Short mmCIF file of C-alpha atoms in Angstrom, two decimals:
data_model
loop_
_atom_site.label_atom_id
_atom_site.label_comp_id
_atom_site.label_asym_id
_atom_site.label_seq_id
_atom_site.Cartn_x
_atom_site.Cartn_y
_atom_site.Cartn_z
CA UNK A 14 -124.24 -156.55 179.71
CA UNK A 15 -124.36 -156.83 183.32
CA UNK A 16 -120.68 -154.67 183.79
CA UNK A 17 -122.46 -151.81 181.95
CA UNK A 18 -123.85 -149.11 184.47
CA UNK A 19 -126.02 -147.12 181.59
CA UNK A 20 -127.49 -148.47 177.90
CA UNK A 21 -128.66 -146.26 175.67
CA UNK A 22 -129.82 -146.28 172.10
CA UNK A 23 -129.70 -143.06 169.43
CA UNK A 24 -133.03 -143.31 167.10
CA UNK A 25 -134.72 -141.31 164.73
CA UNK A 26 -137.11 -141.98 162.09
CA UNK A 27 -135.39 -140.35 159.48
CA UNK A 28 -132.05 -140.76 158.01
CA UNK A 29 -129.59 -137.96 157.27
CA UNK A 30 -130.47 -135.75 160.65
CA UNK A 31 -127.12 -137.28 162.04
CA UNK A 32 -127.57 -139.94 164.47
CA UNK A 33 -124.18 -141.96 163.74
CA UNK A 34 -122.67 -138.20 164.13
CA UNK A 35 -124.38 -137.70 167.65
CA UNK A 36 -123.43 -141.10 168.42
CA UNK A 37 -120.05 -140.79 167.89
CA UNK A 38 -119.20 -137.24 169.28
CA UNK A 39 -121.50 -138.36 172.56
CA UNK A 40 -119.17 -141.27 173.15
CA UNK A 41 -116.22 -139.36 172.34
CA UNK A 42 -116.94 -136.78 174.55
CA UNK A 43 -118.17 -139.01 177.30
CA UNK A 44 -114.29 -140.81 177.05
CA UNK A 45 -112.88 -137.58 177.13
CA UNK A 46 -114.15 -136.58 180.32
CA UNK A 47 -112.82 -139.64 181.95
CA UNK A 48 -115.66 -142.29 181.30
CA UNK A 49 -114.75 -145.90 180.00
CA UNK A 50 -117.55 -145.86 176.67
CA UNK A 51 -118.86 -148.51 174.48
CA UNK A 52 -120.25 -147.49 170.79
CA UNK A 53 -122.44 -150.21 169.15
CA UNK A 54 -122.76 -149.70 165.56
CA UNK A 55 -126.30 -151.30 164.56
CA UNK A 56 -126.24 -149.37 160.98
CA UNK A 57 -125.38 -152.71 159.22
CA UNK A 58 -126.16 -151.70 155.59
CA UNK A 59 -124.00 -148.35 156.63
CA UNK A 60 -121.43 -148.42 158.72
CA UNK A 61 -119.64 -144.50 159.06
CA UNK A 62 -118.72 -144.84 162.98
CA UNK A 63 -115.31 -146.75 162.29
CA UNK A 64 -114.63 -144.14 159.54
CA UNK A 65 -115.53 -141.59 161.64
CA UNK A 66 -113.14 -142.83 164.11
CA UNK A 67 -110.30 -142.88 162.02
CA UNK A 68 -110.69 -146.55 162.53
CA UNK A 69 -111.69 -148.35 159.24
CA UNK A 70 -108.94 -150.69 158.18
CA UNK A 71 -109.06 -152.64 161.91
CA UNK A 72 -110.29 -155.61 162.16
CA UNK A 73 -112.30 -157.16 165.20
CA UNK A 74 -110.57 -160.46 166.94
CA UNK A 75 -113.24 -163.35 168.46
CA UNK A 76 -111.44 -164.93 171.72
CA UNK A 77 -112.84 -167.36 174.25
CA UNK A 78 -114.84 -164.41 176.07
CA UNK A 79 -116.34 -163.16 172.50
CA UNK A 80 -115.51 -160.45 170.32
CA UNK A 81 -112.50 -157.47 171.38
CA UNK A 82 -113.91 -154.61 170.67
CA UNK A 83 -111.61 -152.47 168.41
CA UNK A 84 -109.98 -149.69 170.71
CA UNK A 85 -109.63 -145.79 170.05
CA UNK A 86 -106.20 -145.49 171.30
CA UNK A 87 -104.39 -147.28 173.80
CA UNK A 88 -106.61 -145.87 176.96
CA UNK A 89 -109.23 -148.42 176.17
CA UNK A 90 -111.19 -145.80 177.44
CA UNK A 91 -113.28 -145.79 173.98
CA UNK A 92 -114.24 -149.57 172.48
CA UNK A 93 -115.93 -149.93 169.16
CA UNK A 94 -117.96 -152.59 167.82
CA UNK A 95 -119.25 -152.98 163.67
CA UNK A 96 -120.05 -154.44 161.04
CA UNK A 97 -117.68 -152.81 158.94
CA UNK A 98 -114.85 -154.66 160.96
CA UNK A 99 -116.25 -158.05 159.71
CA UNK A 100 -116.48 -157.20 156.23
CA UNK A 101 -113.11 -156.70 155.55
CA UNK A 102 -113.46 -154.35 152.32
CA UNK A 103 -114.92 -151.39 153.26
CA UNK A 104 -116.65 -151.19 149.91
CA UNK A 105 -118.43 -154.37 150.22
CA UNK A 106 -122.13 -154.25 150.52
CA UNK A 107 -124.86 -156.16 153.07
CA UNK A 108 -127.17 -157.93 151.09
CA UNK A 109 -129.01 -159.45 153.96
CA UNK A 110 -132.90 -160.64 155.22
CA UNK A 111 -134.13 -159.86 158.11
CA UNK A 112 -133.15 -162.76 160.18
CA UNK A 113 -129.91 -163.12 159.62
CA UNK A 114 -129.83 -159.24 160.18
CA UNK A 115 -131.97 -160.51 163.73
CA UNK A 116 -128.94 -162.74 164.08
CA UNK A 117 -125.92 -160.86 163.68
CA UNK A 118 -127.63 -157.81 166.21
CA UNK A 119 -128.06 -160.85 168.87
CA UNK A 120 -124.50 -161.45 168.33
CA UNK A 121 -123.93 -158.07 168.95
CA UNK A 122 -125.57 -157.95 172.45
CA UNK A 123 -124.36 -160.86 173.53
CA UNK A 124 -121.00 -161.50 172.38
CA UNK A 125 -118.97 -159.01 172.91
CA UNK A 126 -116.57 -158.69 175.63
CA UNK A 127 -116.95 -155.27 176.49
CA UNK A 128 -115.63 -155.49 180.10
CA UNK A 129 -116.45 -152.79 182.32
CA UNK A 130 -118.45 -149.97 180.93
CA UNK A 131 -120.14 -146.32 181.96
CA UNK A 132 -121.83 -146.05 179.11
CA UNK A 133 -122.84 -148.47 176.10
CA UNK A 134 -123.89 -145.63 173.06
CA UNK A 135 -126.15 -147.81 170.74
CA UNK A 136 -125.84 -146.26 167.01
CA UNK A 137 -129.08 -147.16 165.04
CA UNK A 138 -130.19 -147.26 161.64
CA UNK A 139 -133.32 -144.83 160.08
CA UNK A 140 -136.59 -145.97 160.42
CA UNK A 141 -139.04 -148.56 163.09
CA UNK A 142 -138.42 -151.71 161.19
CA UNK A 143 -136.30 -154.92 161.55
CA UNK A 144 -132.80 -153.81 163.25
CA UNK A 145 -134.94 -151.50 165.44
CA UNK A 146 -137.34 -154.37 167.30
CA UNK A 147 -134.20 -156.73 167.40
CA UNK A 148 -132.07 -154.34 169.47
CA UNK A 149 -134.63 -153.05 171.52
CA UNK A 150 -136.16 -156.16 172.09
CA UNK A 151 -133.13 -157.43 173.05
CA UNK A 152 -131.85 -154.68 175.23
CA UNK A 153 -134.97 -154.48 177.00
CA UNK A 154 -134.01 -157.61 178.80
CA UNK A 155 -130.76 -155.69 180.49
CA UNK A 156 -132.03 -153.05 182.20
CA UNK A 157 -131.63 -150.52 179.04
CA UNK A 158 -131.86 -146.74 180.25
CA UNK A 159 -133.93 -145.50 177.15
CA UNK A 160 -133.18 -143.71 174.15
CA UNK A 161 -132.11 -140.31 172.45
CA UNK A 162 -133.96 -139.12 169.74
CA UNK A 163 -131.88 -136.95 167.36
CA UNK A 164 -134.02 -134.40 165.04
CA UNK A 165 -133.04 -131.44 162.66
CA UNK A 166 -135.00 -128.39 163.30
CA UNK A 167 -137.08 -128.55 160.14
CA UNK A 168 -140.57 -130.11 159.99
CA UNK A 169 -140.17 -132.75 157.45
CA UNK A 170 -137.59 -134.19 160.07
CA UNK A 171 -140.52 -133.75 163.27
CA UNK A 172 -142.91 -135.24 161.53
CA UNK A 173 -140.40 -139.01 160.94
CA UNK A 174 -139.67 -137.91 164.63
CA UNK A 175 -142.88 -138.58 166.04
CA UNK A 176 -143.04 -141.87 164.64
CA UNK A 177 -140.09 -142.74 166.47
CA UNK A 178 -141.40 -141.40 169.81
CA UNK A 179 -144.38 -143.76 168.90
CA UNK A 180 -142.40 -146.40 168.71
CA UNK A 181 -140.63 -146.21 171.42
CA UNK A 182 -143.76 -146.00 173.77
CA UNK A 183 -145.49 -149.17 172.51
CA UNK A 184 -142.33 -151.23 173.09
CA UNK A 185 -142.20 -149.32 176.23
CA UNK A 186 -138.76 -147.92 175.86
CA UNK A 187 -137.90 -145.27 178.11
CA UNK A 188 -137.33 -141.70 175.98
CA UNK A 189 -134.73 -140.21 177.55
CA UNK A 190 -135.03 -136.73 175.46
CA UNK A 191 -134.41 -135.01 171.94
CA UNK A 192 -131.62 -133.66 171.13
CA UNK A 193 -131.71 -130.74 167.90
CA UNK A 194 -129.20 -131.48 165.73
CA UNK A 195 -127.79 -129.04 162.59
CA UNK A 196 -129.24 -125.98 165.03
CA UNK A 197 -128.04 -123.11 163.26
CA UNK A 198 -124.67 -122.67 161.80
CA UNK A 199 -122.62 -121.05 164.15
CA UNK A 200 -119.41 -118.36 161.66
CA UNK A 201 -115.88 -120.00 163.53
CA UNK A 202 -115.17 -116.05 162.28
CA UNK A 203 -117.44 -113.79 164.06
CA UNK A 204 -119.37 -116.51 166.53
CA UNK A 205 -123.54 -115.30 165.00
CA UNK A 206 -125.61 -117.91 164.46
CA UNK A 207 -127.46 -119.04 161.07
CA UNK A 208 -130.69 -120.80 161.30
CA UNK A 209 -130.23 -122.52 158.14
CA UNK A 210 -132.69 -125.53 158.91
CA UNK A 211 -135.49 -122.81 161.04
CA UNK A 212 -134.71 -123.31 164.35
CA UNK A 213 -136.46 -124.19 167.60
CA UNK A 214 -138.27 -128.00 165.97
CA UNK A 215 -136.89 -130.16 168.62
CA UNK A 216 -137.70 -127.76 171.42
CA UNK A 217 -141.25 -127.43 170.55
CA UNK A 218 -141.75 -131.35 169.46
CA UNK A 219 -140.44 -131.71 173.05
CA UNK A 220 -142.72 -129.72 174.64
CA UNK A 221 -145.76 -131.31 172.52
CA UNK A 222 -144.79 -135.22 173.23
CA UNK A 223 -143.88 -133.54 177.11
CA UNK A 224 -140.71 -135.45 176.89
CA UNK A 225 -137.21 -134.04 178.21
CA UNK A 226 -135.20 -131.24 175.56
CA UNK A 227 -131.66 -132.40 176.07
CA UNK A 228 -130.23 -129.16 173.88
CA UNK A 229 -129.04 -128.00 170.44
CA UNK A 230 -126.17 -128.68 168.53
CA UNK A 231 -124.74 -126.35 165.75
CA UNK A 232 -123.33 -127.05 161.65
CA UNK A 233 -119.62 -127.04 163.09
CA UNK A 234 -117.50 -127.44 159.24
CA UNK A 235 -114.52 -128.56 161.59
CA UNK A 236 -116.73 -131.13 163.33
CA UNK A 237 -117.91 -132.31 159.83
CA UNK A 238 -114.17 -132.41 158.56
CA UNK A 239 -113.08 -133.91 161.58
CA UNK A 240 -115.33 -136.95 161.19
CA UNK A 241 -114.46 -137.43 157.29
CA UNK A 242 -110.37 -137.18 158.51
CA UNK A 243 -111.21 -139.64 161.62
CA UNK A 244 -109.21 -137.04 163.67
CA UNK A 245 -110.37 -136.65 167.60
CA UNK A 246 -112.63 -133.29 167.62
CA UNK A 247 -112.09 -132.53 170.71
CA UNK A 248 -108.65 -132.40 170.84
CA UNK A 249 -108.03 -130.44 167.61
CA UNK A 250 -111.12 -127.75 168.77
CA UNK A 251 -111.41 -127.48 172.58
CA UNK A 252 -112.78 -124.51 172.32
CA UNK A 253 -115.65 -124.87 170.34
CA UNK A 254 -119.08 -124.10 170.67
CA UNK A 255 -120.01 -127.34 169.45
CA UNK A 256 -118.15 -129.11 172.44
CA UNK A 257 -120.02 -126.54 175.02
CA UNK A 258 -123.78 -127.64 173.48
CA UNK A 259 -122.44 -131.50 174.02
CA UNK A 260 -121.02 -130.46 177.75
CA UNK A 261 -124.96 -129.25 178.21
CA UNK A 262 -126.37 -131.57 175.96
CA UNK A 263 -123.97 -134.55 178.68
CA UNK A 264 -124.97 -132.71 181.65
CA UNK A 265 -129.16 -132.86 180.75
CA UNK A 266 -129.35 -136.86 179.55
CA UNK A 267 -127.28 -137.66 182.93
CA UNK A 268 -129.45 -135.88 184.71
CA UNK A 269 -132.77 -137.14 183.20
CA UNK A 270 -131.48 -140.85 183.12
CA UNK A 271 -130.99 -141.02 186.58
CA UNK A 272 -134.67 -140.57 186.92
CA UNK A 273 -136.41 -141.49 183.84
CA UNK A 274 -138.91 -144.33 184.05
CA UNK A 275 -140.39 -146.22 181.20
CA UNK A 276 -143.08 -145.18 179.18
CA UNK A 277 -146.26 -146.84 178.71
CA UNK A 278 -148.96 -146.85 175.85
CA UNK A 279 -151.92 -145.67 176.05
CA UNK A 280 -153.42 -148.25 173.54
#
């Protein structure tokens, strides 16, 4: 943990507004532009990142220094740590309690040789509950840079939201900002923009909870296909809008983790 510059987790309170999907494109793009990355996948009842990835029939190798992570290509410059690559058959289930759950994250954190990382992307599952408290807990003790709450514009989706940004404060877990995800479907045809989900959520929750807007990213149907193909995005679209929101959405969180400090209940 100690060769990792910047630690940060991806949260929300409710499933389905796309966290492993923010997780993965963030890291992705971060590699592409030339920074060594390190994608945690804490989702242990549902793994999708090595999918994702195009990486689910790997397996991860233990050595003296702890686990390998499993590698995008042969750069190294994207490493990728989960569950999934434990299990062996991808359709096998996790039928676990909470501490062995507790144990397995621990294992996570601190025994896996990442080397020498920019960024360690932390992939979380919905909710506040078990996997939540071990991983923070745990990555409060190295320095962690905060976390990125990922919200759809609706307000079934802002209301879970704000139970995350609760969270976060009474553990006293720096919130580095909210990103809106699934803002507005954006035609590949004729570039106008849908707001199929309203629009605007994220922006305003922001403003309410006075905590950094990091930006908006569109429906992209060659994002989505992308991820079910495990095919690189970026290289297959690089001129998408959805890779200009995550150039903004990059620029905004490295901005506002250089100077965010932890935030402290009021309680």
């Amino acid at each position: 943990m100690d060769k990792i510059k910047h630690k940060i987790l991806v949260l929300s309170g409710k499933g389905g507004v796309g966290k492993s999907t923010v997780s993965t494109q963030l890291a992705l793009y971060l590699s592409h532009i030339g920074k060594k990355v390190g994608l945690l996948d804490v989702d242990l009842c549902g793994p999708s990142i090595p999918k994702m990835l195009g990486l689910e029939n790997r397996e991860v190798h233990k050595y003296s220094d702890g686990w390998v992570p499993v590698y995008k290509d042969e750069t190294k410059s994207l490493g990728v740590i989960s569950i999934q690559f434990l299990l062996g058959d991808k359709d096998t289930p996790v039928i676990w309690r909470g501490p062995k759950k507790d144990s397995m994250i621990k294992q996570f954190i601190t025994d896996v040789s990442w080397g020498e990382l920019d960024y360690l992307i932390v992939d979380t599952p919905p909710g506040t509950s078990d996997e939540h408290l071990s991983i923070t807990q745990e990555l409060l003790k190295y320095n962690v840079d905060g976390a990125i709450l990922v919200t759809t514009p609706q307000g079934v989706a802002i209301s879970d939201v704000r139970k995350e940004i609760s969270f976060c404060r009474k553990l006293q877990l720096p919130i580095i900002g909210i990103v809106e995800n699934m803002s507005g479907y954006v035609c590949p045809h004729c570039s106008e923009c849908t707001n199929i989900f309203s629009s605007e959520g994220g922006r305003l929750l922001a403003e309410q909870a006075q905590i950094p807007f990091l930006g908006k990213l569109p429906i992209d149907p060659y994002l989505t296909a992308s991820a079910e193909k495990g095919i690189d995005y970026f290289k297959e679209y690089p001129n998408s809008s959805t890779l200009s929101a995550l150039k903004e959405f990059v620029d905004n969180f490295e901005l506002k983790n250089k100077t965010t400090t932890p935030t402290t209940t009021t309680e």
